Amino acid sequence: MPADVENGPSTTQQPQQKNNEVTWGFRLLGRIIGTVGAAAMIILGLMTLISVSGNCLLAGVLMMAFGGVAIMIEAPIFCQYFQWAEKVTQFVDNRPYFLRAGLYLVLSIVPFATCPSVSSFFGCGALFVAGTFYGVIAVGKKGDAVKAATAAHGGYQPQVNTSTADESNFR
């Protein structure tokens, strides 16, 4: 008998921790928003580099580097010649969505805090939108408001008077 059958699944395979409640459409939309946001961050990072301020030069370099990291995570086909890029992508894909959201939010705030200009605002804002979208995916779908209110009030249901007004009530 093979060793895999006797000992169970091999330890080299990483378990998929994908949230099964998220549809493929939302995952695809998240990838598209993340890729467009990363590309915008790289392009506007180049525009931020054209300045005389040292802080803005640093912000432009950070924007380009952080945009490259986001491209590597969202669209690994652009980094197919780097062997380690696929490992990084698989590592991030096997993590919950709130970690990706937090990563993108931090990566978008740091360059804008370094140089608050128009190009850094729009470049970092594009990746911030992707992080926000992944945060919404991590929260999940909206629950039933009636069940939530019932659970919050300990099962209290208001009494509603359903009697109709007839002649006996007016005598």
PDB file of C-alpha atoms in Angstrom:
ATOM      1  CA  MET A   1       0.000   0.000   0.000  1.00  0.00           C
ATOM      2  CA  PRO A   2       1.325   3.494  -0.785  1.00  0.00           C
ATOM      3  CA  ALA A   3       2.524   5.620   2.105  1.00  0.00           C
ATOM      4  CA  ASP A   4      -0.003   8.369   1.368  1.00  0.00           C
ATOM      5  CA  VAL A   5      -2.926   6.006   1.807  1.00  0.00           C
ATOM      6  CA  GLU A   6      -1.614   4.565   5.070  1.00  0.00           C
ATOM      7  CA  ASN A   7      -0.621   7.850   6.692  1.00  0.00           C
ATOM      8  CA  GLY A   8      -3.430  10.030   5.355  1.00  0.00           C
ATOM      9  CA  PRO A   9      -2.895  13.123   3.221  1.00  0.00           C
ATOM     10  CA  SER A  10       0.645  14.302   2.698  1.00  0.00           C
ATOM     11  CA  THR A  11       1.906  17.229   4.722  1.00  0.00           C
ATOM     12  CA  THR A  12       3.202  19.043   1.645  1.00  0.00           C
ATOM     13  CA  GLN A  13      -0.308  19.928   0.514  1.00  0.00           C
ATOM     14  CA  GLN A  14      -1.646  23.083   2.097  1.00  0.00           C
ATOM     15  CA  PRO A  15      -5.303  23.028   3.103  1.00  0.00           C
ATOM     16  CA  GLN A  16      -7.564  25.397   1.238  1.00  0.00           C
ATOM     17  CA  GLN A  17      -8.978  27.893   3.703  1.00  0.00           C
ATOM     18  CA  LYS A  18     -11.135  29.683   1.174  1.00  0.00           C
ATOM     19  CA  ASN A  19     -14.396  31.044   2.435  1.00  0.00           C
ATOM     20  CA  ASN A  20     -16.982  28.915   0.672  1.00  0.00           C
ATOM     21  CA  GLU A  21     -19.661  31.563   1.159  1.00  0.00           C
ATOM     22  CA  VAL A  22     -17.926  33.896  -1.299  1.00  0.00           C
ATOM     23  CA  THR A  23     -19.000  33.318  -4.874  1.00  0.00           C
ATOM     24  CA  TRP A  24     -16.560  33.114  -7.737  1.00  0.00           C
ATOM     25  CA  GLY A  25     -17.917  36.412  -9.074  1.00  0.00           C
ATOM     26  CA  PHE A  26     -16.905  38.309  -5.943  1.00  0.00           C
ATOM     27  CA  ARG A  27     -13.493  36.657  -5.917  1.00  0.00           C
ATOM     28  CA  LEU A  28     -12.997  37.615  -9.568  1.00  0.00           C
ATOM     29  CA  LEU A  29     -14.218  41.154  -8.949  1.00  0.00           C
ATOM     30  CA  GLY A  30     -11.805  41.446  -6.034  1.00  0.00           C
ATOM     31  CA  ARG A  31      -8.931  40.313  -8.244  1.00  0.00           C
ATOM     32  CA  ILE A  32      -9.888  42.816 -10.945  1.00  0.00           C
ATOM     33  CA  ILE A  33     -10.195  45.704  -8.480  1.00  0.00           C
ATOM     34  CA  GLY A  34      -6.892  44.729  -6.856  1.00  0.00           C
ATOM     35  CA  THR A  35      -5.067  44.447 -10.181  1.00  0.00           C
ATOM     36  CA  VAL A  36      -6.387  47.775 -11.470  1.00  0.00           C
ATOM     37  CA  GLY A  37      -5.606  49.416  -8.125  1.00  0.00           C
ATOM     38  CA  ALA A  38      -2.057  48.048  -8.140  1.00  0.00           C
ATOM     39  CA  ALA A  39      -1.484  49.163 -11.730  1.00  0.00           C
ATOM     40  CA  ALA A  40      -2.788  52.638 -10.878  1.00  0.00           C
ATOM     41  CA  MET A  41      -0.494  52.736  -7.873  1.00  0.00           C
ATOM     42  CA  ILE A  42       2.541  51.882 -10.014  1.00  0.00           C
ATOM     43  CA  ILE A  43       1.702  54.402 -12.751  1.00  0.00           C
ATOM     44  CA  LEU A  44       0.890  57.210 -10.321  1.00  0.00           C
ATOM     45  CA  GLY A  45       3.985  56.281  -8.318  1.00  0.00           C
ATOM     46  CA  LEU A  46       6.010  57.160 -11.402  1.00  0.00           C
ATOM     47  CA  MET A  47       4.246  60.512 -11.532  1.00  0.00           C
ATOM     48  CA  THR A  48       4.956  61.081  -7.847  1.00  0.00           C
ATOM     49  CA  LEU A  49       8.656  60.488  -8.508  1.00  0.00           C
ATOM     50  CA  ILE A  50       8.707  63.640 -10.628  1.00  0.00           C
ATOM     51  CA  SER A  51       9.036  66.083  -7.768  1.00  0.00           C
ATOM     52  CA  VAL A  52      11.658  68.042  -5.923  1.00  0.00           C
ATOM     53  CA  SER A  53      10.711  66.916  -2.437  1.00  0.00           C
ATOM     54  CA  GLY A  54      12.588  64.047  -0.823  1.00  0.00           C
ATOM     55  CA  ASN A  55       9.442  62.817   0.900  1.00  0.00           C
ATOM     56  CA  CYS A  56       7.601  62.609  -2.410  1.00  0.00           C
ATOM     57  CA  LEU A  57      10.520  60.749  -3.996  1.00  0.00           C
ATOM     58  CA  LEU A  58      10.309  58.212  -1.169  1.00  0.00           C
ATOM     59  CA  ALA A  59       6.530  57.996  -1.544  1.00  0.00           C
ATOM     60  CA  GLY A  60       6.872  57.358  -5.295  1.00  0.00           C
ATOM     61  CA  VAL A  61       9.349  54.536  -4.737  1.00  0.00           C
ATOM     62  CA  LEU A  62       7.111  53.044  -2.023  1.00  0.00           C
ATOM     63  CA  MET A  63       4.063  53.295  -4.276  1.00  0.00           C
ATOM     64  CA  MET A  64       5.829  51.476  -7.080  1.00  0.00           C
ATOM     65  CA  ALA A  65       7.155  48.773  -4.736  1.00  0.00           C
ATOM     66  CA  PHE A  66       3.818  48.267  -2.967  1.00  0.00           C
ATOM     67  CA  GLY A  67       2.001  48.233  -6.313  1.00  0.00           C
ATOM     68  CA  GLY A  68       4.405  45.516  -7.479  1.00  0.00           C
ATOM     69  CA  VAL A  69       3.614  43.465  -4.363  1.00  0.00           C
ATOM     70  CA  ALA A  70      -0.110  43.866  -4.980  1.00  0.00           C
ATOM     71  CA  ILE A  71       0.297  42.876  -8.657  1.00  0.00           C
ATOM     72  CA  MET A  72       2.246  39.805  -7.562  1.00  0.00           C
ATOM     73  CA  ILE A  73      -0.574  38.831  -5.184  1.00  0.00           C
ATOM     74  CA  GLU A  74      -3.507  39.601  -7.481  1.00  0.00           C
ATOM     75  CA  ALA A  75      -2.163  38.702 -10.929  1.00  0.00           C
ATOM     76  CA  PRO A  76       0.743  36.266 -10.594  1.00  0.00           C
ATOM     77  CA  ILE A  77       0.854  35.812 -14.370  1.00  0.00           C
ATOM     78  CA  PHE A  78       2.743  39.115 -14.560  1.00  0.00           C
ATOM     79  CA  CYS A  79       5.451  37.620 -12.320  1.00  0.00           C
ATOM     80  CA  GLN A  80       5.623  34.151 -13.862  1.00  0.00           C
ATOM     81  CA  TYR A  81       9.396  34.265 -14.327  1.00  0.00           C
ATOM     82  CA  PHE A  82      10.014  34.702 -10.602  1.00  0.00           C
ATOM     83  CA  GLN A  83       9.805  31.236  -9.047  1.00  0.00           C
ATOM     84  CA  TRP A  84       9.185  32.563  -5.547  1.00  0.00           C
ATOM     85  CA  ALA A  85       6.233  34.725  -6.646  1.00  0.00           C
ATOM     86  CA  GLU A  86       3.897  31.739  -6.969  1.00  0.00           C
ATOM     87  CA  LYS A  87       4.720  30.646  -3.417  1.00  0.00           C
ATOM     88  CA  VAL A  88       3.884  34.109  -2.097  1.00  0.00           C
ATOM     89  CA  THR A  89       0.608  34.132  -4.046  1.00  0.00           C
ATOM     90  CA  GLN A  90      -0.388  30.704  -2.726  1.00  0.00           C
ATOM     91  CA  PHE A  91       0.495  31.781   0.809  1.00  0.00           C
ATOM     92  CA  VAL A  92      -1.745  34.854   0.582  1.00  0.00           C
ATOM     93  CA  ASP A  93      -4.549  32.947  -1.173  1.00  0.00           C
ATOM     94  CA  ASN A  94      -4.694  30.431   1.669  1.00  0.00           C
ATOM     95  CA  ARG A  95      -5.257  33.153   4.259  1.00  0.00           C
ATOM     96  CA  PRO A  96      -8.572  34.764   5.230  1.00  0.00           C
ATOM     97  CA  TYR A  97      -9.702  37.816   3.306  1.00  0.00           C
ATOM     98  CA  PHE A  98      -9.408  40.183   6.258  1.00  0.00           C
ATOM     99  CA  LEU A  99      -5.619  39.746   6.246  1.00  0.00           C
ATOM    100  CA  ARG A 100      -5.443  40.755   2.580  1.00  0.00           C
ATOM    101  CA  ALA A 101      -7.714  43.704   3.329  1.00  0.00           C
ATOM    102  CA  GLY A 102      -5.474  44.820   6.173  1.00  0.00           C
ATOM    103  CA  LEU A 103      -2.350  44.424   4.054  1.00  0.00           C
ATOM    104  CA  TYR A 104      -3.770  46.567   1.251  1.00  0.00           C
ATOM    105  CA  LEU A 105      -5.016  49.224   3.642  1.00  0.00           C
ATOM    106  CA  VAL A 106      -1.605  49.529   5.303  1.00  0.00           C
ATOM    107  CA  LEU A 107       0.225  49.480   1.952  1.00  0.00           C
ATOM    108  CA  SER A 108      -1.966  52.309   0.702  1.00  0.00           C
ATOM    109  CA  ILE A 109      -1.768  54.532   3.785  1.00  0.00           C
ATOM    110  CA  VAL A 110       2.032  54.591   4.226  1.00  0.00           C
ATOM    111  CA  PRO A 111       2.964  56.358   0.930  1.00  0.00           C
ATOM    112  CA  PHE A 112       0.118  58.853   1.223  1.00  0.00           C
ATOM    113  CA  ALA A 113       1.178  59.724   4.771  1.00  0.00           C
ATOM    114  CA  THR A 114       4.709  60.292   3.465  1.00  0.00           C
ATOM    115  CA  CYS A 115       3.666  62.649   0.661  1.00  0.00           C
ATOM    116  CA  PRO A 116       0.055  63.850   0.599  1.00  0.00           C
ATOM    117  CA  SER A 117      -0.278  64.941  -3.030  1.00  0.00           C
ATOM    118  CA  VAL A 118      -2.936  64.476  -5.689  1.00  0.00           C
ATOM    119  CA  SER A 119      -1.135  61.673  -7.522  1.00  0.00           C
ATOM    120  CA  SER A 120      -0.374  59.782  -4.326  1.00  0.00           C
ATOM    121  CA  PHE A 121      -3.990  60.285  -3.206  1.00  0.00           C
ATOM    122  CA  PHE A 122      -5.422  58.669  -6.328  1.00  0.00           C
ATOM    123  CA  GLY A 123      -2.740  55.979  -6.557  1.00  0.00           C
ATOM    124  CA  CYS A 124      -3.016  54.956  -2.927  1.00  0.00           C
ATOM    125  CA  GLY A 125      -6.781  55.410  -3.031  1.00  0.00           C
ATOM    126  CA  ALA A 126      -7.102  52.820  -5.777  1.00  0.00           C
ATOM    127  CA  LEU A 127      -5.414  50.165  -3.629  1.00  0.00           C
ATOM    128  CA  PHE A 128      -7.374  51.397  -0.600  1.00  0.00           C
ATOM    129  CA  VAL A 129     -10.601  50.654  -2.502  1.00  0.00           C
ATOM    130  CA  ALA A 130      -9.356  47.113  -3.169  1.00  0.00           C
ATOM    131  CA  GLY A 131      -8.571  46.673   0.525  1.00  0.00           C
ATOM    132  CA  THR A 132     -11.993  47.959   1.462  1.00  0.00           C
ATOM    133  CA  PHE A 133     -13.641  45.546  -0.981  1.00  0.00           C
ATOM    134  CA  TYR A 134     -11.737  42.614   0.518  1.00  0.00           C
ATOM    135  CA  GLY A 135     -12.807  43.827   3.952  1.00  0.00           C
ATOM    136  CA  VAL A 136     -16.444  43.733   2.850  1.00  0.00           C
ATOM    137  CA  ILE A 137     -15.913  40.208   1.524  1.00  0.00           C
ATOM    138  CA  ALA A 138     -14.369  39.207   4.864  1.00  0.00           C
ATOM    139  CA  VAL A 139     -17.370  40.511   6.815  1.00  0.00           C
ATOM    140  CA  GLY A 140     -19.684  38.348   4.737  1.00  0.00           C
ATOM    141  CA  LYS A 141     -23.251  38.657   3.724  1.00  0.00           C
ATOM    142  CA  LYS A 142     -25.735  40.664   5.726  1.00  0.00           C
ATOM    143  CA  GLY A 143     -27.741  38.767   8.328  1.00  0.00           C
ATOM    144  CA  ASP A 144     -31.473  38.781   8.912  1.00  0.00           C
ATOM    145  CA  ALA A 145     -32.389  41.960  10.794  1.00  0.00           C
ATOM    146  CA  VAL A 146     -35.367  40.425  12.599  1.00  0.00           C
ATOM    147  CA  LYS A 147     -33.334  37.496  13.939  1.00  0.00           C
ATOM    148  CA  ALA A 148     -30.530  39.844  15.022  1.00  0.00           C
ATOM    149  CA  ALA A 149     -32.960  42.135  16.845  1.00  0.00           C
ATOM    150  CA  THR A 150     -34.642  39.169  18.496  1.00  0.00           C
ATOM    151  CA  ALA A 151     -31.297  37.789  19.665  1.00  0.00           C
ATOM    152  CA  ALA A 152     -30.178  41.209  20.911  1.00  0.00           C
ATOM    153  CA  HIS A 153     -33.314  41.727  23.015  1.00  0.00           C
ATOM    154  CA  GLY A 154     -33.364  38.241  24.504  1.00  0.00           C
ATOM    155  CA  GLY A 155     -36.245  36.933  22.465  1.00  0.00           C
ATOM    156  CA  TYR A 156     -38.572  39.864  23.143  1.00  0.00           C
ATOM    157  CA  GLN A 157     -41.304  40.234  20.560  1.00  0.00           C
ATOM    158  CA  PRO A 158     -43.549  43.310  20.807  1.00  0.00           C
ATOM    159  CA  GLN A 159     -47.280  42.696  21.307  1.00  0.00           C
ATOM    160  CA  VAL A 160     -49.401  43.942  18.445  1.00  0.00           C
ATOM    161  CA  ASN A 161     -53.111  44.569  18.905  1.00  0.00           C
ATOM    162  CA  THR A 162     -54.831  42.825  16.041  1.00  0.00           C
ATOM    163  CA  SER A 163     -58.422  43.340  17.145  1.00  0.00           C
ATOM    164  CA  THR A 164     -60.609  45.274  14.767  1.00  0.00           C
ATOM    165  CA  ALA A 165     -62.846  48.094  15.730  1.00  0.00           C
ATOM    166  CA  ASP A 166     -66.453  46.961  15.616  1.00  0.00           C
ATOM    167  CA  GLU A 167     -69.685  48.182  17.151  1.00  0.00           C
ATOM    168  CA  SER A 168     -69.131  46.321  20.422  1.00  0.00           C
ATOM    169  CA  ASN A 169     -66.149  48.518  21.231  1.00  0.00           C
ATOM    170  CA  PHE A 170     -68.170  51.713  20.959  1.00  0.00           C
ATOM    171  CA  ARG A 171     -71.125  50.845  23.316  1.00  0.00           C
TER     172      ARG A 171
END
